[in-house]
Short mmCIF file of C-alpha atoms and ligand atoms in Angstrom, two decimals:
data_model
loop_
_atom_site.label_atom_id
_atom_site.label_comp_id
_atom_site.label_asym_id
_atom_site.label_seq_id
_atom_site.Cartn_x
_atom_site.Cartn_y
_atom_site.Cartn_z
CA MET Y 10 -108.28 59.40 47.65
CA ASN Y 11 -105.44 57.30 46.23
CA GLN Y 12 -107.84 55.77 43.79
CA ARG Y 13 -108.89 59.19 42.55
CA ILE Y 14 -105.33 60.34 42.02
CA LEU Y 15 -104.38 57.22 40.17
CA ARG Y 16 -107.45 57.75 37.93
CA LEU Y 17 -106.34 61.33 37.23
CA VAL Y 18 -102.92 60.23 36.36
CA ARG Y 19 -104.08 57.53 34.10
CA ASN Y 20 -106.43 59.82 32.18
CA TYR Y 21 -103.77 62.71 31.73
CA ALA Y 22 -102.84 63.07 28.20
CA VAL Y 23 -99.39 64.62 27.48
CA PRO Y 24 -99.57 67.49 24.98
CA ALA Y 25 -97.62 66.49 21.89
CA LYS Y 26 -94.31 68.44 21.44
CA LYS Y 27 -93.15 69.61 17.98
CA ASN Y 28 -89.69 68.06 18.17
CA ALA Y 29 -90.53 65.13 20.26
CA PRO Y 30 -88.89 61.92 18.86
CA LYS Y 31 -91.07 59.34 17.53
CA LEU Y 32 -91.45 56.49 19.80
CA THR Y 33 -90.58 53.27 18.31
CA GLY Y 34 -90.94 50.64 20.88
CA GLY Y 35 -90.62 49.87 24.53
CA LEU Y 36 -93.04 50.91 27.16
CA GLN Y 37 -95.60 53.61 26.46
CA PRO Y 38 -95.11 56.62 28.71
CA LEU Y 39 -97.35 56.69 31.64
CA GLN Y 40 -100.19 58.91 30.93
CA GLY Y 41 -100.49 61.95 33.11
CA ILE Y 42 -96.73 61.91 34.22
CA GLN Y 43 -94.63 64.94 33.14
CA LEU Y 44 -91.15 63.48 32.38
CA LYS Y 45 -88.16 65.74 32.43
CA LYS Y 46 -86.21 63.88 29.84
CA GLN Y 47 -87.71 61.85 27.07
CA TYR Y 48 -87.09 58.26 27.52
CA ILE Y 49 -85.46 56.57 24.49
CA PRO Y 50 -85.02 52.91 24.78
CA ARG Y 51 -81.68 51.36 23.76
CA PRO Y 52 -81.81 48.58 21.17
CA ASN Y 53 -82.00 45.19 22.77
CA GLN Y 54 -78.77 43.40 23.34
CA ARG Y 55 -79.21 39.74 23.10
CA VAL Y 56 -77.02 37.92 25.53
CA THR Y 57 -76.73 34.29 24.84
CA TYR Y 58 -75.09 31.58 26.84
CA GLU Y 59 -74.94 29.09 23.95
CA HIS Y 60 -71.59 27.38 23.44
CA GLN Y 61 -69.97 28.74 20.11
CA PRO Y 62 -67.96 26.27 18.08
CA PRO Y 63 -64.32 27.30 17.46
CA PRO Y 64 -63.74 29.12 14.08
CA SER Y 65 -62.62 26.99 11.14
CA PRO Y 66 -59.12 27.55 9.57
CA SER Y 67 -60.67 29.30 6.56
CA GLU Y 68 -62.61 31.62 8.96
CA LEU Y 69 -59.42 32.30 10.86
CA LYS Y 70 -57.61 33.14 7.53
CA ALA Y 71 -60.41 35.41 6.44
CA GLU Y 72 -60.34 37.12 9.88
CA LYS Y 73 -56.59 37.61 9.61
CA VAL Y 74 -56.99 39.19 6.19
CA ILE Y 75 -59.66 41.51 7.53
CA ARG Y 76 -57.45 42.49 10.41
CA LYS Y 77 -54.48 43.17 8.10
CA ARG Y 78 -56.57 45.38 5.93
CA ARG Y 79 -57.60 47.40 8.85
CA ASN Y 80 -53.83 48.27 9.56
CA PRO Y 81 -53.43 51.80 8.08
CA TRP Y 82 -49.68 51.26 7.13
CA LEU Y 83 -50.38 48.27 5.03
CA ARG Y 84 -52.23 50.56 2.53
CA PHE Y 85 -48.91 52.13 1.66
CA ILE Y 86 -47.08 48.92 0.79
CA PRO Y 87 -47.83 48.87 -2.91
CA SER Y 88 -46.71 52.59 -3.29
CA LEU Y 89 -43.58 51.89 -1.36
CA VAL Y 90 -42.74 48.93 -3.57
CA VAL Y 91 -43.28 51.01 -6.67
CA ILE Y 92 -41.09 53.89 -5.34
CA GLY Y 93 -38.32 51.45 -4.17
CA GLY Y 94 -38.38 49.70 -7.53
CA THR Y 95 -38.08 52.89 -9.43
CA VAL Y 96 -35.18 54.15 -7.30
CA TRP Y 97 -33.36 50.75 -7.77
CA LEU Y 98 -33.98 50.97 -11.55
CA LEU Y 99 -32.62 54.53 -11.68
CA PHE Y 100 -29.57 53.59 -9.55
CA SER Y 101 -28.83 50.49 -11.74
CA TYR Y 102 -29.06 52.44 -14.93
CA ASN Y 103 -26.83 55.09 -13.50
CA TYR Y 104 -24.30 52.56 -12.29
CA PHE Y 105 -24.17 50.28 -15.23
CA PHE Y 106 -24.68 52.67 -18.10
CA VAL Y 107 -24.14 56.28 -17.32
CA GLU Y 108 -21.36 56.10 -14.75
CA ASP Y 109 -19.62 53.25 -16.52
CA GLU Y 110 -18.34 55.59 -19.24
CA ASP Y 111 -16.63 57.59 -16.52
CA LEU Y 112 -14.79 54.72 -14.88
CA GLU Y 113 -11.45 55.44 -16.40
CA PHE Y 114 -8.57 57.71 -15.33
CA LEU Y 115 -7.99 59.28 -18.83
CA ASN Y 116 -9.47 59.24 -22.28
CA PRO Y 117 -7.95 61.06 -25.31
CA SER Y 118 -11.34 62.00 -26.81
CA GLU Y 119 -13.19 62.98 -23.59
CA PHE Y 120 -12.35 65.41 -20.81
CA LYS Y 121 -12.35 63.90 -17.39
CA LYS Y 122 -12.60 65.73 -14.05
CA TYR Y 123 -9.60 66.02 -11.74
CA THR Y 124 -9.56 67.80 -8.52
CA ILE Y 125 -6.60 70.07 -7.44
CA THR Y 126 -5.73 68.39 -4.16
CA PHE Y 127 -2.34 70.13 -3.45
CA LYS Y 128 -0.73 73.22 -4.67
CA GLN Y 129 2.87 74.42 -3.72
CA GLN Y 130 4.36 77.61 -4.96
CA ILE Y 131 8.08 76.83 -5.62
CA ASP Y 132 9.16 80.38 -6.48
CA GLU Y 133 7.52 83.43 -8.04
CA ASP Y 134 6.35 81.73 -11.10
CA HIS Y 135 6.62 77.96 -10.66
CA TYR Y 136 4.09 75.58 -8.91
CA LEU Y 137 3.74 71.95 -8.09
CA ILE Y 138 0.10 71.04 -8.59
CA GLU Y 139 -1.34 67.61 -7.54
CA LEU Y 140 -4.44 66.43 -9.38
CA THR Y 141 -6.69 63.60 -8.21
CA ARG Y 142 -9.19 61.88 -10.41
CA LYS Y 143 -12.75 62.51 -9.34
CA ASN Y 144 -14.33 59.18 -8.04
CA ARG Y 145 -10.83 57.76 -7.87
CA SER Y 146 -11.68 55.07 -5.24
CA LYS Y 147 -14.65 53.91 -7.33
CA ILE Y 148 -12.52 53.72 -10.40
CA LEU Y 149 -9.79 51.85 -8.54
CA ASN Y 150 -12.36 49.34 -7.25
CA SER Y 151 -13.86 48.87 -10.69
CA MET Y 152 -10.45 48.30 -12.26
CA LYS Y 153 -9.08 45.86 -9.56
CA LEU Y 154 -8.82 42.93 -11.91
CA LYS Y 155 -7.75 44.69 -15.05
CA MET Y 156 -5.52 47.49 -13.73
CA THR Y 157 -2.80 48.68 -15.95
CA SER Y 158 -0.59 51.51 -14.93
CA MET Y 159 -1.03 54.83 -16.88
CA TRP Y 160 2.76 55.26 -16.33
CA ASN Y 161 5.32 53.80 -18.61
CA GLY Y 162 8.86 55.09 -19.11
CA HIS Y 163 9.01 53.74 -22.61
CA ARG Y 164 7.03 56.70 -23.90
CA LEU Y 165 6.75 60.48 -23.12
CA TRP Y 166 3.07 61.57 -22.86
CA SER Y 167 1.12 64.61 -21.93
CA VAL Y 168 -2.49 65.63 -21.11
CA GLU Y 169 -4.57 68.62 -22.38
CA ILE Y 170 -6.15 70.84 -19.83
CA LYS Y 171 -9.27 72.87 -20.77
CA GLN Y 172 -9.93 76.46 -19.62
CA PRO Y 173 -13.75 76.37 -19.89
CA ASP Y 174 -14.30 80.21 -19.75
CA ILE Y 175 -12.31 81.09 -22.81
CA SER Y 176 -12.28 77.55 -24.45
CA ILE Y 177 -8.62 77.04 -24.69
CA VAL Y 178 -6.54 73.80 -24.14
CA ARG Y 179 -2.82 73.57 -23.36
CA LYS Y 180 -0.61 70.56 -22.95
CA TYR Y 181 1.06 69.57 -19.64
CA THR Y 182 3.30 66.63 -18.64
CA PRO Y 183 2.15 64.74 -15.62
CA LEU Y 184 4.62 63.13 -13.26
CA PRO Y 185 4.07 59.94 -11.35
CA LEU Y 186 4.20 61.70 -8.01
CA TYR Y 187 1.76 62.43 -5.18
CA VAL Y 188 1.67 63.88 -1.75
CA ALA Y 189 1.73 61.05 0.63
CA SER Y 190 1.73 63.38 3.76
CA ASN Y 191 1.49 67.06 4.29
CA ASN Y 192 1.93 67.38 8.08
CA SER Y 193 5.39 68.79 8.20
CA GLU Y 194 6.83 72.01 6.75
CA GLU Y 195 7.95 70.17 3.61
CA PRO Y 196 5.34 67.75 2.15
CA PHE Y 197 6.43 64.16 1.59
CA ILE Y 198 6.10 63.67 -2.17
CA LYS Y 199 6.12 60.08 -3.12
CA ILE Y 200 6.62 58.12 -6.44
CA ILE Y 201 3.43 56.28 -7.57
CA ASN Y 202 4.71 52.70 -7.13
CA SER Y 203 1.51 50.66 -6.62
CA GLU Y 204 -1.95 50.19 -8.07
CA GLY Y 205 -3.53 51.74 -5.03
CA GLU Y 206 -1.68 55.00 -5.70
CA GLU Y 207 -2.94 55.40 -9.23
CA GLY Y 208 -5.35 58.03 -10.29
CA LYS Y 209 -3.11 60.90 -9.04
CA MET Y 210 -0.51 62.99 -10.85
CA MET Y 211 1.72 65.98 -10.31
CA LEU Y 212 2.20 68.90 -12.64
CA TYR Y 213 5.21 71.21 -12.49
CA ILE Y 214 4.04 74.47 -14.26
CA LYS Y 215 5.46 77.84 -15.08
CA THR Y 216 3.25 80.91 -15.16
CA TYR Y 217 3.85 83.76 -17.66
CA PRO Y 218 2.65 87.35 -16.95
CA GLU Y 219 0.80 87.38 -20.24
CA GLY Y 220 -0.09 83.68 -20.22
CA GLU Y 221 -3.68 82.44 -19.99
CA MET Y 222 -3.64 78.84 -18.89
CA ALA Y 223 -0.85 78.41 -16.43
CA ARG Y 224 -1.86 81.60 -14.61
CA TRP Y 225 -5.45 80.39 -14.39
CA ILE Y 226 -4.36 76.96 -13.12
CA SER Y 227 -2.16 78.54 -10.45
CA GLN Y 228 -5.02 80.83 -9.34
CA THR Y 229 -7.67 78.21 -9.29
CA PRO Y 230 -8.52 77.39 -5.55
CA LEU Y 231 -7.68 74.11 -4.00
CA TYR Y 232 -10.35 71.41 -4.33
CA SER Y 233 -11.64 72.95 -7.53
CA ASP Y 234 -12.02 70.68 -10.57
CA LEU Y 235 -10.01 70.84 -13.77
CA GLU Y 236 -10.88 68.96 -17.02
CA LEU Y 237 -8.24 66.85 -18.62
CA ARG Y 238 -8.02 64.50 -21.65
CA GLY Y 239 -5.24 62.28 -22.78
CA PRO Y 240 -2.94 60.55 -22.75
CA PHE Y 241 -1.22 61.93 -25.90
CA VAL Y 242 2.03 60.15 -26.66
CA ASP Y 243 4.55 62.83 -27.80
CA TYR Y 244 7.43 60.39 -28.14
CA GLU Y 245 8.07 56.59 -28.08
CA PHE Y 246 11.60 55.30 -27.47
CA PRO Y 247 12.97 53.21 -30.30
CA PHE Y 248 12.57 49.45 -30.03
CA HIS Y 249 15.35 47.42 -28.41
CA PRO Y 250 15.31 43.68 -28.06
CA LEU Y 251 15.78 43.87 -24.34
CA ASP Y 252 12.30 45.41 -24.06
CA LYS Y 253 11.04 41.96 -24.71
CA ALA Y 254 13.28 40.34 -22.24
CA THR Y 255 13.06 42.30 -19.08
CA ASP Y 256 11.89 45.52 -17.42
CA ARG Y 257 14.00 47.73 -15.21
CA PRO Y 258 12.55 48.19 -11.67
CA GLN Y 259 10.85 51.52 -11.09
CA LEU Y 260 12.67 54.05 -8.82
CA ARG Y 261 11.62 54.22 -5.15
CA ASN Y 262 11.71 56.97 -2.54
CA VAL Y 263 13.80 54.78 -0.28
CA LEU Y 264 16.96 53.47 -1.89
CA SER Y 265 17.04 50.24 0.07
CA LYS Y 266 13.51 49.31 -1.33
CA LEU Y 267 14.72 49.48 -4.94
CA PRO Y 268 14.86 45.92 -6.28
CA PRO Y 269 18.08 45.11 -8.06
CA ASP Y 270 18.22 45.26 -11.86
CA SER Y 271 17.64 41.88 -13.33
CA GLU Y 272 20.50 40.07 -14.90
CA LEU Y 273 20.56 40.98 -18.53
CA PRO Y 274 20.72 37.95 -20.89
CA GLU Y 275 24.20 37.13 -22.10
CA ASP Y 276 23.69 37.26 -25.77
CA MET Y 277 21.53 40.36 -25.84
CA PRO Y 278 22.83 43.63 -27.16
CA SER Y 279 23.57 46.14 -24.38
CA PRO Y 280 20.96 48.77 -23.75
CA ASP Y 281 21.36 52.19 -25.30
CA ASN Y 282 22.29 55.42 -23.32
CA TYR Y 283 20.33 58.62 -23.95
CA ASN Y 284 21.09 62.36 -23.61
CA PHE Y 285 18.13 64.50 -22.25
CA PHE Y 286 18.47 68.22 -22.56
CA GLY Y 287 15.72 70.06 -20.62
CA ALA Y 288 15.23 73.63 -19.63
CA GLY Y 289 12.72 75.09 -17.03
CA THR Y 290 9.50 73.03 -17.08
CA GLY Y 291 10.85 71.30 -20.18
CA ILE Y 292 12.61 68.94 -17.79
CA SER Y 293 9.10 67.36 -16.98
CA PRO Y 294 8.96 64.77 -19.84
CA PHE Y 295 12.40 63.40 -18.85
CA LEU Y 296 11.53 63.18 -15.17
CA GLN Y 297 8.26 61.45 -16.10
CA CYS Y 298 10.25 58.81 -17.98
CA LEU Y 299 12.87 58.39 -15.25
CA TYR Y 300 10.39 58.15 -12.42
CA SER Y 301 7.92 55.79 -14.20
CA PRO Y 302 7.82 52.00 -14.27
CA ASN Y 303 9.94 50.63 -17.13
CA PRO Y 304 12.46 53.43 -17.26
CA PRO Y 305 15.37 53.36 -19.82
CA LYS Y 306 17.52 50.38 -19.21
CA GLY Y 307 20.76 52.18 -20.27
CA LYS Y 308 22.24 55.29 -18.69
CA VAL Y 309 20.81 58.73 -19.00
CA ASN Y 310 22.85 61.87 -19.24
CA LEU Y 311 20.41 64.64 -18.04
CA PHE Y 312 21.45 68.26 -18.88
CA HIS Y 313 19.09 70.42 -16.77
CA SER Y 314 18.98 74.17 -17.28
CA ALA Y 315 17.11 76.50 -15.04
CA ASN Y 316 17.09 80.28 -14.41
CA THR Y 317 17.50 79.92 -10.64
CA GLU Y 318 18.16 77.03 -8.17
CA GLU Y 319 15.01 78.07 -6.29
CA GLU Y 320 12.69 77.10 -9.13
CA ILE Y 321 13.65 73.48 -8.95
CA PRO Y 322 11.39 71.52 -6.57
CA LYS Y 323 13.32 69.72 -3.74
CA VAL Y 324 11.76 66.40 -4.63
CA PHE Y 325 13.45 66.50 -8.03
CA SER Y 326 16.79 67.02 -6.48
CA SER Y 327 16.49 64.19 -4.03
CA LEU Y 328 15.05 61.74 -6.53
CA ASN Y 329 17.73 62.69 -9.13
CA TYR Y 330 20.35 62.09 -6.46
CA PHE Y 331 18.97 58.54 -5.92
CA LEU Y 332 19.09 57.94 -9.72
CA GLN Y 333 22.69 58.95 -9.76
CA LYS Y 334 23.59 56.82 -6.81
CA THR Y 335 21.99 53.78 -8.56
CA SER Y 336 24.02 54.46 -11.66
CA ARG Y 337 21.06 55.10 -13.79
CA LEU Y 338 21.76 58.92 -14.32
CA ASN Y 339 24.50 61.37 -14.93
CA TYR Y 340 23.01 64.60 -13.79
CA TYR Y 341 24.37 68.01 -14.99
CA ARG Y 342 22.74 71.13 -13.66
CA PHE Y 343 23.21 74.65 -15.36
CA ILE Y 344 21.80 77.64 -13.34
CA ARG Y 345 21.68 80.84 -15.43
CA ASP Y 346 21.83 83.20 -12.38
CA LYS Y 347 25.23 81.53 -11.56
CA GLY Y 348 26.42 82.11 -15.04
CA GLU Y 349 26.33 78.44 -15.86
CA MET Y 350 25.69 77.53 -19.54
CA ILE Y 351 25.96 74.43 -21.65
CA THR Y 352 28.75 75.11 -24.09
CA ASP Y 353 29.47 71.61 -25.21
CA VAL Y 354 27.62 68.23 -25.73
CA PRO Y 355 29.04 64.75 -26.15
CA ALA Y 356 29.32 63.27 -29.58
CA SER Y 357 26.89 60.63 -30.68
CA VAL Y 358 27.56 56.87 -30.93
CA VAL Y 359 25.66 54.19 -32.84
CA SER Y 360 22.95 52.14 -31.23
CA ASN Y 361 23.92 48.87 -29.60
CA TYR Y 362 20.90 47.21 -31.32
CA ARG Y 363 22.29 45.68 -34.52
CA GLY Y 364 19.04 45.16 -36.31
CA TYR Y 365 16.98 42.08 -36.97
CA LYS Y 366 19.77 39.62 -36.20
CA ASP Y 367 19.43 40.52 -32.53
CA LEU Y 368 15.87 39.36 -32.52
CA LYS Y 369 17.11 35.68 -32.56
CA PHE Y 370 18.52 36.30 -29.07
CA VAL Y 371 15.20 37.46 -27.94
CA LYS Y 372 13.49 34.33 -29.26
CA GLU Y 373 16.11 32.10 -27.55
CA TYR Y 374 15.73 34.05 -24.35
CA GLU Y 375 11.94 33.69 -24.40
CA GLU Y 376 12.11 29.93 -25.11
CA LYS Y 377 14.41 29.55 -22.02
CA LYS Y 378 12.06 31.56 -19.89
CA LEU Y 379 9.05 29.33 -21.05
CA LEU Y 380 10.98 26.27 -20.34
CA LYS Y 381 11.89 27.34 -16.84
CA GLN Y 382 8.25 28.28 -16.10
CA LYS Y 383 7.15 24.79 -17.41
CA MET Y 384 9.64 23.16 -15.05
CA GLU Y 385 8.54 25.10 -12.15
CA GLN Y 386 4.95 24.14 -12.93
CA LEU Y 387 5.92 20.51 -13.09
CA LYS Y 388 7.82 20.68 -9.86
CA SER Y 389 4.89 22.16 -8.06
CA GLY Y 390 2.51 19.61 -9.72
CA ASN Y 391 0.36 22.23 -11.35
CA SER Y 392 0.79 21.19 -14.98
CA THR Y 393 -2.36 21.02 -16.98
CA ASP Y 394 -0.61 19.02 -19.72
CA ASP Y 395 -2.15 15.54 -20.23
CA ASN Y 396 1.13 14.04 -21.31
CA SER Y 397 2.83 15.56 -18.34
CA SER Y 398 5.25 12.66 -17.68
CA THR Y 399 6.62 12.79 -21.22
CA ALA Y 400 6.75 16.61 -21.15
CA ALA Y 401 8.44 16.52 -17.80
CA ALA Y 402 11.13 14.13 -19.10
CA GLU Y 403 11.71 16.24 -22.30
CA SER Y 404 11.84 19.47 -20.37
CA GLN Y 405 14.22 18.09 -17.79
CA VAL Y 406 16.68 16.95 -20.50
CA LYS Y 407 16.47 20.36 -22.22
CA LEU Y 408 16.74 22.36 -19.10
CA ALA Y 409 19.75 20.29 -17.91
CA GLN Y 410 21.49 21.10 -21.20
CA LEU Y 411 20.60 24.71 -20.94
CA GLN Y 412 21.68 24.98 -17.32
CA ASP Y 413 25.03 23.39 -18.19
CA SER Y 414 25.72 25.76 -21.01
CA GLU Y 415 24.49 28.77 -18.97
CA LYS Y 416 26.54 27.74 -15.98
CA GLN Y 417 29.70 27.75 -18.03
CA ARG Y 418 28.91 31.20 -19.43
CA VAL Y 419 27.58 33.21 -16.47
CA GLU Y 420 28.81 31.41 -13.42
CA PRO Y 421 30.55 34.37 -11.78
CA SER Y 422 27.78 36.88 -12.32
CA LEU Y 423 25.17 34.26 -11.25
CA ALA Y 424 26.84 33.66 -7.96
CA LYS Y 425 27.01 37.37 -7.35
CA SER Y 426 23.28 37.91 -8.19
CA LYS Y 427 22.19 35.12 -5.79
CA SER Y 428 23.57 36.91 -2.74
CA THR Y 429 22.28 40.22 -3.75
CA SER Y 430 19.46 41.64 -1.68
CA TYR Y 431 17.83 44.94 -2.29
CA PHE Y 432 19.85 46.55 0.48
CA ASP Y 433 23.17 45.03 -0.93
CA ASN Y 434 22.32 46.32 -4.31
CA ALA Y 435 21.89 49.90 -3.13
CA LEU Y 436 24.97 49.66 -1.08
CA GLN Y 437 27.05 48.18 -3.77
CA LEU Y 438 26.00 50.85 -6.23
CA LEU Y 439 26.71 53.56 -3.65
CA LEU Y 440 30.17 52.23 -2.96
CA PHE Y 441 30.85 51.77 -6.72
CA LYS Y 442 29.81 55.27 -7.39
CA ARG Y 443 31.98 56.72 -4.54
CA GLU Y 444 34.94 54.74 -5.68
CA SER Y 445 34.71 55.49 -9.47
CA ASN Y 446 33.87 59.25 -8.99
CA ASP Y 447 33.55 59.45 -12.79
CA ASN Y 448 31.09 62.01 -13.86
CA SER Y 449 31.61 62.10 -17.49
CA PRO Y 450 28.60 61.54 -19.80
CA SER Y 451 28.04 57.97 -21.00
CA PRO Y 452 28.25 57.52 -24.76
CA ALA Y 453 24.66 57.98 -26.03
CA SER Y 454 22.97 57.09 -29.29
CA LEU Y 455 19.87 59.43 -29.01
CA SER Y 456 19.32 63.00 -27.85
CA LEU Y 457 15.98 64.47 -26.80
CA VAL Y 458 15.56 68.23 -26.38
CA CYS Y 459 12.65 70.08 -24.59
CA GLY Y 460 12.25 73.69 -23.48
CA PRO Y 461 11.63 77.20 -24.67
CA GLU Y 462 12.13 77.84 -28.44
CA GLY Y 463 15.39 79.71 -27.89
CA TYR Y 464 16.83 76.92 -25.77
CA ILE Y 465 15.81 74.27 -28.33
CA SER Y 466 17.45 76.31 -31.19
CA TYR Y 467 20.65 76.79 -29.12
CA ILE Y 468 21.04 73.06 -28.39
CA SER Y 469 19.74 71.54 -31.59
CA GLY Y 470 18.72 74.13 -34.18
CA THR Y 471 15.19 75.24 -35.17
CA PRO Y 472 12.45 72.68 -35.71
CA ASP Y 473 10.38 72.87 -38.91
CA PHE Y 474 6.83 71.45 -38.80
CA ASN Y 475 5.88 73.22 -41.99
CA ASN Y 476 4.83 70.09 -43.96
CA PRO Y 477 1.60 68.06 -44.47
CA GLU Y 478 2.91 65.23 -42.35
CA ASN Y 479 3.56 67.58 -39.43
CA ILE Y 480 6.99 65.98 -38.69
CA ASP Y 481 10.05 67.97 -37.71
CA ALA Y 482 12.00 68.40 -40.95
CA GLY Y 483 14.42 71.05 -39.57
CA GLU Y 484 18.07 70.24 -39.86
CA VAL Y 485 19.97 69.59 -36.61
CA SER Y 486 22.39 72.44 -35.89
CA GLY Y 487 23.31 74.22 -32.60
CA LEU Y 488 25.56 72.39 -30.05
CA LEU Y 489 24.28 68.96 -31.21
CA GLY Y 490 24.87 69.76 -34.94
CA LYS Y 491 28.42 70.75 -34.24
CA LYS Y 492 29.08 67.36 -32.74
CA GLY Y 493 27.66 65.42 -35.76
CA TRP Y 494 24.18 64.64 -34.46
CA THR Y 495 21.48 64.44 -37.13
CA LYS Y 496 17.64 64.20 -37.51
CA GLU Y 497 17.95 60.49 -37.23
CA ASN Y 498 19.12 60.60 -33.60
CA VAL Y 499 17.75 64.00 -32.31
CA LYS Y 500 14.12 64.50 -31.28
CA ARG Y 501 12.95 68.11 -30.44
CA LEU Y 502 9.90 68.18 -28.20
CA GLN Y 503 7.78 71.20 -28.49
C1 FAD X 608 3.81 68.32 -24.94
C2 FAD X 608 3.78 69.53 -24.10
C3 FAD X 608 4.10 69.41 -22.72
C4 FAD X 608 4.03 70.53 -21.94
N1 FAD X 608 4.19 70.33 -20.51
C5 FAD X 608 4.30 71.43 -19.73
C6 FAD X 608 4.48 71.30 -18.35
O1 FAD X 608 4.59 70.22 -17.86
N2 FAD X 608 4.53 72.39 -17.56
C7 FAD X 608 4.43 73.69 -18.19
O2 FAD X 608 4.44 74.70 -17.43
N3 FAD X 608 4.21 73.87 -19.46
C8 FAD X 608 4.16 72.75 -20.25
N4 FAD X 608 4.02 72.87 -21.69
C9 FAD X 608 3.68 74.33 -22.16
C10 FAD X 608 2.20 74.64 -21.90
O3 FAD X 608 1.44 73.88 -22.78
C11 FAD X 608 1.82 76.06 -22.25
O4 FAD X 608 2.37 76.44 -23.47
C12 FAD X 608 2.43 77.06 -21.20
O5 FAD X 608 1.90 76.75 -19.92
C13 FAD X 608 2.04 78.49 -21.50
O6 FAD X 608 0.62 78.50 -21.67
P1 FAD X 608 -0.20 79.83 -21.19
O7 FAD X 608 -1.59 79.70 -21.61
O8 FAD X 608 -0.01 79.98 -19.74
O9 FAD X 608 0.48 81.00 -21.90
P2 FAD X 608 0.18 81.56 -23.38
O10 FAD X 608 -1.04 82.25 -23.29
O11 FAD X 608 0.24 80.35 -24.36
O12 FAD X 608 1.43 82.32 -23.71
C14 FAD X 608 1.50 83.79 -23.29
C15 FAD X 608 2.92 84.35 -23.35
O13 FAD X 608 3.72 83.56 -22.53
C16 FAD X 608 4.96 83.39 -23.12
N5 FAD X 608 5.38 81.94 -23.16
C17 FAD X 608 4.41 80.89 -23.31
N6 FAD X 608 4.97 79.73 -23.21
C18 FAD X 608 6.37 79.99 -23.13
C19 FAD X 608 7.52 79.14 -23.02
N7 FAD X 608 7.50 77.90 -23.07
N8 FAD X 608 8.74 79.80 -22.91
C20 FAD X 608 8.83 81.18 -22.85
N9 FAD X 608 7.73 82.01 -22.96
C21 FAD X 608 6.55 81.42 -23.05
C22 FAD X 608 4.92 83.82 -24.50
O14 FAD X 608 5.65 85.01 -24.66
C23 FAD X 608 3.54 84.21 -24.79
O15 FAD X 608 3.39 85.45 -25.49
C24 FAD X 608 3.92 71.80 -22.52
C25 FAD X 608 3.76 71.98 -23.78
C26 FAD X 608 3.71 70.82 -24.61
C27 FAD X 608 3.52 71.03 -26.12
#
């Protein structure tokens, strides 16, 4: 029986299916057996137990390269390098070429952006506006080694502000002031005394009901940008030999921090005194000069006219008070509302500078200064001179002679200056002022006038710029004319 079944199974032929896979190898299916699932043999896997030699370094390297290539991120490296390089190139171009042109505070032929960082309404139509140069910190960093202050009391300068909507420009006089803190009711407005404070300025402006620019500036919101160009020098003070010898220290907000004036060289002509006549915002050029570094070395008689007391910012009053206390300023205020008017002016005197002969004193003074410097270098062993021993001997002899002659001449004042500290200086000046109590104007050799047309005419006559040279050819009349002032010693600023 078993034999018969076995034969039947062997002889059974499976009917071929349409989609049946083609058999490629392995065992032939047993004939006569109906299989539920077609058997498909797997490809043979050879397992070997042979000992493989370790891969050679070149094989290892090749394997590493293949593995690296398989990392999907590595495919982006070339693109990332190209993108990074392009960004760097753009940044460098921008930094070295495009932005470079903008790394200055002011330029007379190009408008620069300034942001309104503070605005204070003083009265109905007067404002204090602080402007800060855009990118100020970047400019300060780029200028670190070659920083020169834009403030200099030896000249009066202004900037032009553009109103872009109606394409007009107007001139304004910047003051070397900025808001150091604004936490209390009254902001603390400070004089720009150091490099780190550069790049800011304060404008004192008056708005007119029909006026375009001042009204627009006063209504422009805080942190908006204005476009400025300059500086434009409106007036430069006449040369005086002392300008070569010494600078007067700049005013400070704290009197005790004001360095004492340097001793003026003996043989030099004394500095000249000036009269400044300013009305309304016309006071700004004079305050610019008095608050800047290198202010006038002589005394200034400032005649300040205003419609009301309220229109004068408090900071002006306190700084002018300090100037008075340090004997730099005689300050006379005329408030129209109180019926105060200038009715008289002092007569003129001739300049203390006697012409080219005085220059010899400057030369001598400079020689002495150089010699002293040389001696100090030698003392500290910093001389770069090859013949230093000979030079030292010569310098010592010369200096001894100079010191002897100088001692005889300036002994008393020298002794005084040695013991003078900043505080002593301020105190001495204060006491001197209190004792003397003399408020009469100092004799001046030059008068400057600035303000509305009517005011200028009243003080000094009408200016006349109707000539090809565009210089003021108008005769001096008014109060100054009556006291003998002429075109040679009067300057009208308009
Ligand atoms: C070198 C220089 C520096 C200056 N510095 C300052 C400054 O620091 N602060 C400042 O506020 N101004 C200053 N000015 C004046 C300033 O340039 C503008 O003339 C003034 O702001 C008016 O311009 P506005 O566009 O507002 O008025 P505008 O449109 O020019 O004038 C409109 C009307 O306002 C009246 N008006 C204009 N100016 C005066 C005036 N001075 N007196 C009386 N009425 C006037 C006129 O009646 C005019 O019809 C300076 C001018 C010069 C030349």
